[in-house]
Coordinates of C-alpha atoms in Angstrom, one line a residue:
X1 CA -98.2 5.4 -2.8
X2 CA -95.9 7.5 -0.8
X3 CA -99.6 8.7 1.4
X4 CA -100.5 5.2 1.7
X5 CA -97.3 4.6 3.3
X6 CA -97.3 7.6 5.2
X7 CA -100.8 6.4 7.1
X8 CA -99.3 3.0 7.9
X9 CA -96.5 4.1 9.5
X10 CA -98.9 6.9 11.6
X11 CA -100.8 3.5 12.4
X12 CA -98.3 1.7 13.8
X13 CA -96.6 4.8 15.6
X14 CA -100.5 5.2 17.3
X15 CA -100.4 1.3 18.4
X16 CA -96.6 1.9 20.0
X17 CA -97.6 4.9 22.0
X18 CA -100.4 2.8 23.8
X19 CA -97.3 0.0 24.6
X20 CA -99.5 -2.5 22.3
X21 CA -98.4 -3.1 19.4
X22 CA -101.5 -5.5 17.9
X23 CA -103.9 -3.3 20.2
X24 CA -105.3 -1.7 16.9
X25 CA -106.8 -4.9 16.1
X26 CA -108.0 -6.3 19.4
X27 CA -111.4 -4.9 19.7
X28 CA -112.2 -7.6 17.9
X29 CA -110.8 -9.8 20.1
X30 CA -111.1 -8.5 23.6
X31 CA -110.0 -12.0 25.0
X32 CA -106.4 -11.6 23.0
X33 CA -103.9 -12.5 25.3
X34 CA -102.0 -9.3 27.5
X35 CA -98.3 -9.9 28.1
X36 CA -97.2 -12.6 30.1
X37 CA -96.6 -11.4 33.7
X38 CA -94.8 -12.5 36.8
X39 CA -97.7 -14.0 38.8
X40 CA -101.8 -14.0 37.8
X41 CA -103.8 -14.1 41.0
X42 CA -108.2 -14.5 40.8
X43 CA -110.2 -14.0 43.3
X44 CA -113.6 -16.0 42.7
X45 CA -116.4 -14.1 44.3
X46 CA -119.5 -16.0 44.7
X47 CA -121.8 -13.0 45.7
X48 CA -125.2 -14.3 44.7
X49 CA -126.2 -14.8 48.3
X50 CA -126.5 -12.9 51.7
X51 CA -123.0 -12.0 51.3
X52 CA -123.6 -9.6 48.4
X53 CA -124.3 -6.5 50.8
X54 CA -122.6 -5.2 52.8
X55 CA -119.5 -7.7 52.7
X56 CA -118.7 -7.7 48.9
X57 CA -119.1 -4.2 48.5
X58 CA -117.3 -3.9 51.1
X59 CA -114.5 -6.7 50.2
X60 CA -114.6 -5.1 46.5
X61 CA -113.5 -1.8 47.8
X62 CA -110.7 -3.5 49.4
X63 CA -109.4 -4.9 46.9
X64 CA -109.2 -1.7 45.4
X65 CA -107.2 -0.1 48.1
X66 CA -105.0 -3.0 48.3
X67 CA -104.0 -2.4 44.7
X68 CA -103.2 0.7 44.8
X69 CA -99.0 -0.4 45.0
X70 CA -99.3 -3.1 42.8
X71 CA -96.1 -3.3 40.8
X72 CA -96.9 -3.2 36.8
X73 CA -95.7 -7.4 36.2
X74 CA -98.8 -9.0 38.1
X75 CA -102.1 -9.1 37.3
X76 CA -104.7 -9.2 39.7
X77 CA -108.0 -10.7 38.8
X78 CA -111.7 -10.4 40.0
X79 CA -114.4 -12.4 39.5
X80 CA -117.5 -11.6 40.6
X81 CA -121.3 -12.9 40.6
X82 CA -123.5 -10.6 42.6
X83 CA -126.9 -10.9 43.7
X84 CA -128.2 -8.6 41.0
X85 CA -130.2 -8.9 38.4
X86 CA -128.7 -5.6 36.5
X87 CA -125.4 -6.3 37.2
X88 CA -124.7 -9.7 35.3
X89 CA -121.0 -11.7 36.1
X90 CA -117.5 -10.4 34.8
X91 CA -114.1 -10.5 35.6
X92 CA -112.0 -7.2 36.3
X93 CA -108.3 -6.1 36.5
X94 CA -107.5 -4.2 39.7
X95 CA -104.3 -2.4 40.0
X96 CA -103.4 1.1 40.7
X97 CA -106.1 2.9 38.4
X98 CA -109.0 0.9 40.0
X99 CA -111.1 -1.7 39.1
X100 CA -111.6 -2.1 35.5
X101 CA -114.0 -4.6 33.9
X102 CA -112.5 -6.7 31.3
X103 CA -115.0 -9.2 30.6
X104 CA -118.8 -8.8 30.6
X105 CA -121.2 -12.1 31.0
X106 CA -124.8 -11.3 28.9
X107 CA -126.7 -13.5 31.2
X108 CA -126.2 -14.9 34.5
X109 CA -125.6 -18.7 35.5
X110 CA -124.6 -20.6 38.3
X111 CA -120.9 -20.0 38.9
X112 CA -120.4 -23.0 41.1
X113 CA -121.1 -25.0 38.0
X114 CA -118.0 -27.3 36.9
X115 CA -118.3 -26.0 33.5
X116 CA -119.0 -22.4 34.3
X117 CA -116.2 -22.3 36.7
X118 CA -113.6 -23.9 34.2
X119 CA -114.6 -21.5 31.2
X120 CA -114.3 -18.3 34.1
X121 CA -111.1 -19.9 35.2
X122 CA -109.2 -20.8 32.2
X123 CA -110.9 -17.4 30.4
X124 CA -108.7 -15.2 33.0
X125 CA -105.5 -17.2 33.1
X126 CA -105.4 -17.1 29.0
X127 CA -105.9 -13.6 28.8
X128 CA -103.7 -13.2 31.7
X129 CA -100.5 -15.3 31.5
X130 CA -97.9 -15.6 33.9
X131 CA -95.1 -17.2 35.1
X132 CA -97.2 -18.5 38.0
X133 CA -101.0 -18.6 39.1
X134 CA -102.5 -18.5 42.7
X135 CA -106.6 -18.4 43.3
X136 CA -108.6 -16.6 46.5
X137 CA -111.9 -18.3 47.0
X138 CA -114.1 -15.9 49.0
X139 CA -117.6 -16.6 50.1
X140 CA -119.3 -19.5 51.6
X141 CA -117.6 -23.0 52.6
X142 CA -118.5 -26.0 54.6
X143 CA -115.2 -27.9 53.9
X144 CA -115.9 -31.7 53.0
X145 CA -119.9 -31.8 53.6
X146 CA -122.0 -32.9 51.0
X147 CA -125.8 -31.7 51.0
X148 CA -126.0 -35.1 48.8
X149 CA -124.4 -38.5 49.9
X150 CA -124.2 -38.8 46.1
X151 CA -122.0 -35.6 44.6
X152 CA -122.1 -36.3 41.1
X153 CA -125.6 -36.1 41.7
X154 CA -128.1 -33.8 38.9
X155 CA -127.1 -30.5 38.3
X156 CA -129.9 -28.5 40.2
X157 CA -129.3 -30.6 43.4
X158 CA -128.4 -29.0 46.0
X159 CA -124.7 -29.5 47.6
X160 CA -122.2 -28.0 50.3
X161 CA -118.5 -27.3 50.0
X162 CA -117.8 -23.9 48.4
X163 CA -119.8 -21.5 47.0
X164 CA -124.0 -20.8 47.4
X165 CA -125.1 -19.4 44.4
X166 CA -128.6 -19.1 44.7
X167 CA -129.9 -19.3 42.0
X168 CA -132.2 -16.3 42.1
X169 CA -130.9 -14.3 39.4
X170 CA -130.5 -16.9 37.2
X171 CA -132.6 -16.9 33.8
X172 CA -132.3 -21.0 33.5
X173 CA -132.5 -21.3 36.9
X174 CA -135.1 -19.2 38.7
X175 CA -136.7 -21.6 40.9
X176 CA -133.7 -20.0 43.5
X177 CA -132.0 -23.6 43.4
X178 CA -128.9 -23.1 46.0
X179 CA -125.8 -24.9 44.1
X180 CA -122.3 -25.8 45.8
X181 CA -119.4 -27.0 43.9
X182 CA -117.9 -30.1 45.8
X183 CA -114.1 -30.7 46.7
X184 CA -114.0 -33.4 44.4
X185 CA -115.3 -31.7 41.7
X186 CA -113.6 -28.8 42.4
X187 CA -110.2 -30.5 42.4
X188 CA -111.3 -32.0 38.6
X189 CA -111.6 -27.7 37.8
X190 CA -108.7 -27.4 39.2
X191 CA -106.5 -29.9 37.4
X192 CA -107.7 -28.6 34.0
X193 CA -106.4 -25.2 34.6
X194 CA -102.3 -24.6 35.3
X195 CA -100.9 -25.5 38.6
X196 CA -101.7 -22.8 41.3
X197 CA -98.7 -21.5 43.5
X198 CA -101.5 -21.8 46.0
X199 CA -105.1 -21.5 47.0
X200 CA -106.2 -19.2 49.7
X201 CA -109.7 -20.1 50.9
X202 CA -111.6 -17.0 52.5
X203 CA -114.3 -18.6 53.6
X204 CA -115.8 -21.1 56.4
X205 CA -114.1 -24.5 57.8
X206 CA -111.8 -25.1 54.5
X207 CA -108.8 -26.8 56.2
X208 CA -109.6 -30.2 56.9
X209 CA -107.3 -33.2 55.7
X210 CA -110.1 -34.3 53.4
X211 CA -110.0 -31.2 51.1
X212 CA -106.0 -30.8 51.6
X213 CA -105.8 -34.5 50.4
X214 CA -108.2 -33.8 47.5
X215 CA -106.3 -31.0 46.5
X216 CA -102.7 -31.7 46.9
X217 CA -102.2 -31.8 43.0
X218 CA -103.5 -29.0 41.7
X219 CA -101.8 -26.0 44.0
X220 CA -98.2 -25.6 46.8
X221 CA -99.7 -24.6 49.3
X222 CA -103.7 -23.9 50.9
X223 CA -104.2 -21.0 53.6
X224 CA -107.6 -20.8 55.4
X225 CA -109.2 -21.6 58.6
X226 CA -110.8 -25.0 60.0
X227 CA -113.3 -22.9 61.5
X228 CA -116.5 -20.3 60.6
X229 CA -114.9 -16.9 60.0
X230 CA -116.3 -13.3 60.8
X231 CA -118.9 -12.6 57.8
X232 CA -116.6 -9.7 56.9
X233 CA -113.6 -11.9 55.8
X234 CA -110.4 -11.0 55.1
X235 CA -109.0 -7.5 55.2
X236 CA -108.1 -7.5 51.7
X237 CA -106.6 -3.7 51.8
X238 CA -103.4 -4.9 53.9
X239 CA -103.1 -9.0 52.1
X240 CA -103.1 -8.2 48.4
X241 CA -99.5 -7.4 48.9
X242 CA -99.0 -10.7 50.2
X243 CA -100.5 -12.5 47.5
X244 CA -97.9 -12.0 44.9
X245 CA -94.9 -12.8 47.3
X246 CA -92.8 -15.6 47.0
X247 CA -94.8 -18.7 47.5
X248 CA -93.4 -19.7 50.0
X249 CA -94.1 -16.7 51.9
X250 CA -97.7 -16.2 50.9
X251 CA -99.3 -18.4 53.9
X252 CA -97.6 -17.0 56.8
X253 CA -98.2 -13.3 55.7
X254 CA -101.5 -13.6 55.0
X255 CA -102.5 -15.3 58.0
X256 CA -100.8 -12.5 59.9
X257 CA -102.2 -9.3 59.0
X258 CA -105.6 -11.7 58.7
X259 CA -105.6 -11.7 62.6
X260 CA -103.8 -8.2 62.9
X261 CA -105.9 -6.2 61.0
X262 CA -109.5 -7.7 61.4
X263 CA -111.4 -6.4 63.9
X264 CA -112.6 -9.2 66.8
X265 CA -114.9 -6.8 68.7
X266 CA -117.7 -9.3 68.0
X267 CA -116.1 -12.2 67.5
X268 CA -116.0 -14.8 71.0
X269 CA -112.1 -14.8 70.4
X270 CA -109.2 -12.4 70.2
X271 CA -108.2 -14.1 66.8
X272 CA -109.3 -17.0 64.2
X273 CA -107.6 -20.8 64.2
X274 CA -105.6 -20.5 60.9
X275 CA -103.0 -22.9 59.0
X276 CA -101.3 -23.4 56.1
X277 CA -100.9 -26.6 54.3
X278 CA -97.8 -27.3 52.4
X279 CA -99.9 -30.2 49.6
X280 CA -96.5 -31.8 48.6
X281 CA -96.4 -33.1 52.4
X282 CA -99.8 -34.3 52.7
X283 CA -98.8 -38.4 50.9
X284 CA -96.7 -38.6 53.6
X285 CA -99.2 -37.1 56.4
X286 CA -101.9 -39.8 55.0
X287 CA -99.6 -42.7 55.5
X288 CA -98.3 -41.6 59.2
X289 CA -101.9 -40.7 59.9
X290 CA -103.5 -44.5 58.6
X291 CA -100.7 -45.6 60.9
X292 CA -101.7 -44.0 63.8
X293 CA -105.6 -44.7 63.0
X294 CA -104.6 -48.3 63.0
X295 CA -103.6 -48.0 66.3
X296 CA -105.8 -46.3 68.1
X297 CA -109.0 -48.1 66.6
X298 CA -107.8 -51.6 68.0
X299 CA -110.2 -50.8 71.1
X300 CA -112.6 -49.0 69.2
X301 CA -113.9 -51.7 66.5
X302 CA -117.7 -50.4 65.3
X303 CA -120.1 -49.7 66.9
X304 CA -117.8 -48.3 69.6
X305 CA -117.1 -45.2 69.0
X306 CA -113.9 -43.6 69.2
X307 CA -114.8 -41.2 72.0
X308 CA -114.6 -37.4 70.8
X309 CA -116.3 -35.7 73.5
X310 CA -113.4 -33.5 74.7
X311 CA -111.4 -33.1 71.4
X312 CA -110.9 -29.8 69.6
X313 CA -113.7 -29.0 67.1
X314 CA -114.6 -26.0 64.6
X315 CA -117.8 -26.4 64.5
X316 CA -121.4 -28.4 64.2
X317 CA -123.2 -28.4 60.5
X318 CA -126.9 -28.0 60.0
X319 CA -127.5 -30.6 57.4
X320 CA -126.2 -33.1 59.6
X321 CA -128.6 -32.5 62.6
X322 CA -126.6 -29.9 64.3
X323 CA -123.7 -32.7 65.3
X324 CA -120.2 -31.7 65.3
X325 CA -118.5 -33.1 62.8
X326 CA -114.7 -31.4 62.5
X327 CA -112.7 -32.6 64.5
X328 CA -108.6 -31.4 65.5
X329 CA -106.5 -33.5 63.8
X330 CA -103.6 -33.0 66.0
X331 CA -105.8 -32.6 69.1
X332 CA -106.6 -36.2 68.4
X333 CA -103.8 -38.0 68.2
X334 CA -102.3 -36.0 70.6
X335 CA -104.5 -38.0 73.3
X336 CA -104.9 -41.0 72.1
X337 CA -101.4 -41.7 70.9
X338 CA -98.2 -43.2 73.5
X339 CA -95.6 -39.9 73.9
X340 CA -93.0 -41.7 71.0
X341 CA -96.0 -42.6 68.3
X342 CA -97.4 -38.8 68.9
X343 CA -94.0 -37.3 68.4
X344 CA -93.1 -39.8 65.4
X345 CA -96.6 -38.7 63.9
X346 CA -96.1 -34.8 64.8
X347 CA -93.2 -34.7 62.9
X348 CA -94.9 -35.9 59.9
X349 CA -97.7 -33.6 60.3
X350 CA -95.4 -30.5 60.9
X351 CA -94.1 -31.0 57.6
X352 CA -97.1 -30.5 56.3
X353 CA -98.8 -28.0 58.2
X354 CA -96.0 -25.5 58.0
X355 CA -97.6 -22.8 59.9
X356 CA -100.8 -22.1 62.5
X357 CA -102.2 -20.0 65.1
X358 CA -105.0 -20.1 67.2
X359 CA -106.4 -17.6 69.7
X360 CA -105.0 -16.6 72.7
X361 CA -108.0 -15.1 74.4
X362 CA -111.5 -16.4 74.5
X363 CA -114.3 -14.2 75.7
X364 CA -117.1 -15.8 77.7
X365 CA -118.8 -12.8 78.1
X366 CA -122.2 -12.5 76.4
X367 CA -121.5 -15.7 74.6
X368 CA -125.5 -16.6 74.7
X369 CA -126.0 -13.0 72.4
X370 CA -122.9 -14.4 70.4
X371 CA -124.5 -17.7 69.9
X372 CA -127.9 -16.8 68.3
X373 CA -125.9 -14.7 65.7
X374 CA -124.8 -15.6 62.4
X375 CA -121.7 -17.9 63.5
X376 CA -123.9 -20.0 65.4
X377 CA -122.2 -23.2 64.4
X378 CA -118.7 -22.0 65.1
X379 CA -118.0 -24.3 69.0
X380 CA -114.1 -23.8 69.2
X381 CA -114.0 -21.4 72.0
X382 CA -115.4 -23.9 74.3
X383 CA -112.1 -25.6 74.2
X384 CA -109.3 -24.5 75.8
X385 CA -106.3 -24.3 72.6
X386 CA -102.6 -24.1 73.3
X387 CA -99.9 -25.0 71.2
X388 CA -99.5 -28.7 72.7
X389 CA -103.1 -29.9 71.9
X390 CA -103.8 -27.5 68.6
X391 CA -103.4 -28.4 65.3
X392 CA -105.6 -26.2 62.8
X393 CA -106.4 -28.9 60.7
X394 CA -109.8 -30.8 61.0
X395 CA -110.2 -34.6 60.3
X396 CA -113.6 -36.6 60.2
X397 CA -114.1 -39.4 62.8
X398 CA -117.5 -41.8 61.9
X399 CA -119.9 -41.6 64.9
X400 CA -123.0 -43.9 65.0
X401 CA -124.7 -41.6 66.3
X402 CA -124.3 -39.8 62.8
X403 CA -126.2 -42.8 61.2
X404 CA -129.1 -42.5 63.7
X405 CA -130.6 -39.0 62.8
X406 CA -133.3 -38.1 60.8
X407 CA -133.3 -38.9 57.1
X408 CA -133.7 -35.7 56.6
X409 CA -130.0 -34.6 57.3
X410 CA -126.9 -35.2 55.9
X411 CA -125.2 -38.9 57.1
X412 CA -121.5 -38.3 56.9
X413 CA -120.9 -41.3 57.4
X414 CA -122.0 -41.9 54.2
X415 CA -120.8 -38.9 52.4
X416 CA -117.3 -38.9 53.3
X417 CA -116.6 -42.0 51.9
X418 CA -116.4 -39.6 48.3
X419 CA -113.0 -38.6 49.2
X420 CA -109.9 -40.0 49.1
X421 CA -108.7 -39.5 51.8
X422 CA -111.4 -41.5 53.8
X423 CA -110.8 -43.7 51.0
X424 CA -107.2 -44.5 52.0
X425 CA -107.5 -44.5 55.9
X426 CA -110.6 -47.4 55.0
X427 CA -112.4 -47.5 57.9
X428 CA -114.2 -50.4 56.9
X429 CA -111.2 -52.5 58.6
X430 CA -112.9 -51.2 61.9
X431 CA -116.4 -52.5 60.9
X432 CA -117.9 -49.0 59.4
X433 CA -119.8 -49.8 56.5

């Protein structure tokens, strides 16, 4: 009896030394909750595509570096599908020892899938609790578009917004079908997993008041920019700091050292347009913005076109011919409003776009070279920002012209009618069906 007694209290002396008490026992159940932290923060890699080498190797290494000063009470999160077919999905921890992986998928799947990205999600902020929760989504993005007019469209088909998972690696899916995960849908993640401090989008032409709208109830505050961003992304060595500040702090600081410490040397602009969007503010940016639409459309009843010819945009899409089709928010009401309506309006959207920059120098030279590269799409140098005319936030405008291309492409005129936004400003009142 008194041996028996001995070796339980050796036992439990074993666990305390480690600093878990119930760790004994948890290799049978390596999803067991860790104690609860001050802040959880995931970064959702989508990898499976031609950003897998060199960007998230390099981006991964990053990470790592960033980490190293972590404090011990937050937890910072990975998750990663590569395109691989050795190395199959996981999440890892990352703080001062490295990168460690916590959770090894057997097979691979699409991560852009609702249900794959709600079991990913909710898997990490279980085992991770916090006081508060914050997301990164780096990779690909195409804000609002929609490969499909209808988004809740079959599984396999193809779709734009965030993500490109190939497909490739995929044992149920081999036929390579590309797969997106749409704001909308993403949003109805979103609102099944806790309420994010905020989202920080590293990827192209995320902040546009159609995804900021759709958005505004599951996170604070979203940080990205309304245009296509260098393939190398963020400098995550000097931001993962920032990303467990205080909220309200996050946006600005990571937008900084974004456009201090990336490198521009082949990029047409000293800098990147960036925002931040405080969500609580958008209801209110909505109604001074349906407002001002009802305005300015009283000359412009369909098919006359609101004419966007000069207007600030971040760039021209592919599936939609090639057309621009994000337009400044602020740029446009900034010309089309009287001096008292703009200011009324700019107040409004100030409130919700707490913070922006833009670049200050745009390079002309070699822009032919520039254009034929991989940012092809990206047209906001051939406008001339400043802080009167620039907003950093994109809105749609419906075009004819959009309804007149091929059938082949994407009619936005169509597809945007999916989102709430578009929804509220209704501009079937103007004659657009």
């Amino acid at each position: 009896m008194r041996y028996t007694r001995t070796l339980l209290q050796l036992l439990i002396i074993g666990c305390l030394a480690t600093g878990f008490l119930f760790s004994c026992g948890d290799k049978d159940n390596p999803d067991a909750p860790e104690a609860k932290a001050a802040r959880t923060v995931l970064i959702y890699m989508c990898a499976e595509n031609n950003l897998n080498s060199p960007f998230y190797t390099n981006d991964s290494t990053e990470i790592v570096r960033g980490a190293a000063n972590l404090p011990d009470n937050v937890n910072l999160l990975v998750y990663a599908d590569r395109s691989s077919k050795s190395i199959k999905p996981f999440i890892a921890k990352v703080d001062k020892r490295g990168m460690h992986v916590v959770k090894q998928y057997k097979t691979d799947w699409y991560s852009t899938d609702k249900d794959n990205m709600s079991e990913i999600i909710n898997l990490a902020f279980t085992k991770y609790p916090a006081d508060s929760y914050a997301m990164t989504f780096w990779g690909h993005g195409n804000g609002w578009i929609m490969m499909s007019d209808k988004y809740t469209g079959k599984a396999k088909a193809r779709r734009k917004a965030y993500g490109w998972d190939s497909g490739k690696d995929n044992p149920d899916g081999g036929d390579g079908n590309e797969r997106y995960i749409n704001i909308p849908e993403l949003a109805d993640v979103l609102s099944k997993t806790h309420h994010l401090d905020y989202i920080f989008f590293d990827c192209c032409q995320m902040m546009c008041a159609e995804l900021a709208y759709e958005l505004r109830n599951v996170c604070d505050y979203i940080i990205g920019s309304p245009a296509e961003i260098p393939g190398c992304g963020a400098p995550y060595d000097h931001i993962i700091s920032d990303l467990f500040l205080a909220k309200d702090n996050v946006g600005k600081a990571i937008v900084d050292d974004y456009i201090k410490y990336t490198n521009f040397s082949s990029f047409p602009a000293d800098g990147l347009p960036m925002s931040v969007v405080k969500t609580s503010s958008m209801e209110n940016l909505l109604q001074a913005t349906q407002s001002a639409i009802d305005t300015l459309m009283v000359h412009y009843q369909y098919p006359d076109n609101l004419p966007v010819y000069d207007i600030i945009y971040y760039g021209i899409n592919s599936q939609s011919a090639n057309i621009a089709i994000y337009y400044d928010l602020r740029h446009i009401m900034r010309k089309y409003l009287s001096q008292n309506d703009f200011n009324t309006w700019d107040n409004t959207f100030q409130q919700a776009v707490v913070y922006s920059v833009h670049p200050k120098d745009i390079k002309e030279t070699n822009l032919a070279d520039w254009l034929s590269t991989e940012l092809s799409t990206s047209n906001f140098r051939k406008f001339k920002m400043s802080d009167d005319n620039y907003g950093g936030l994109s809105m749609f405008i419906p075009q004819t012209y959009y309804s007149n291309v091929d059938s082949k492409y994407l009619n936005p005129n169509v597809s945007i009618k999916a989102y709430q936004w578009n929804k509220a400003i209704d501009w079937m009142k103007f004659g657009w069906e």
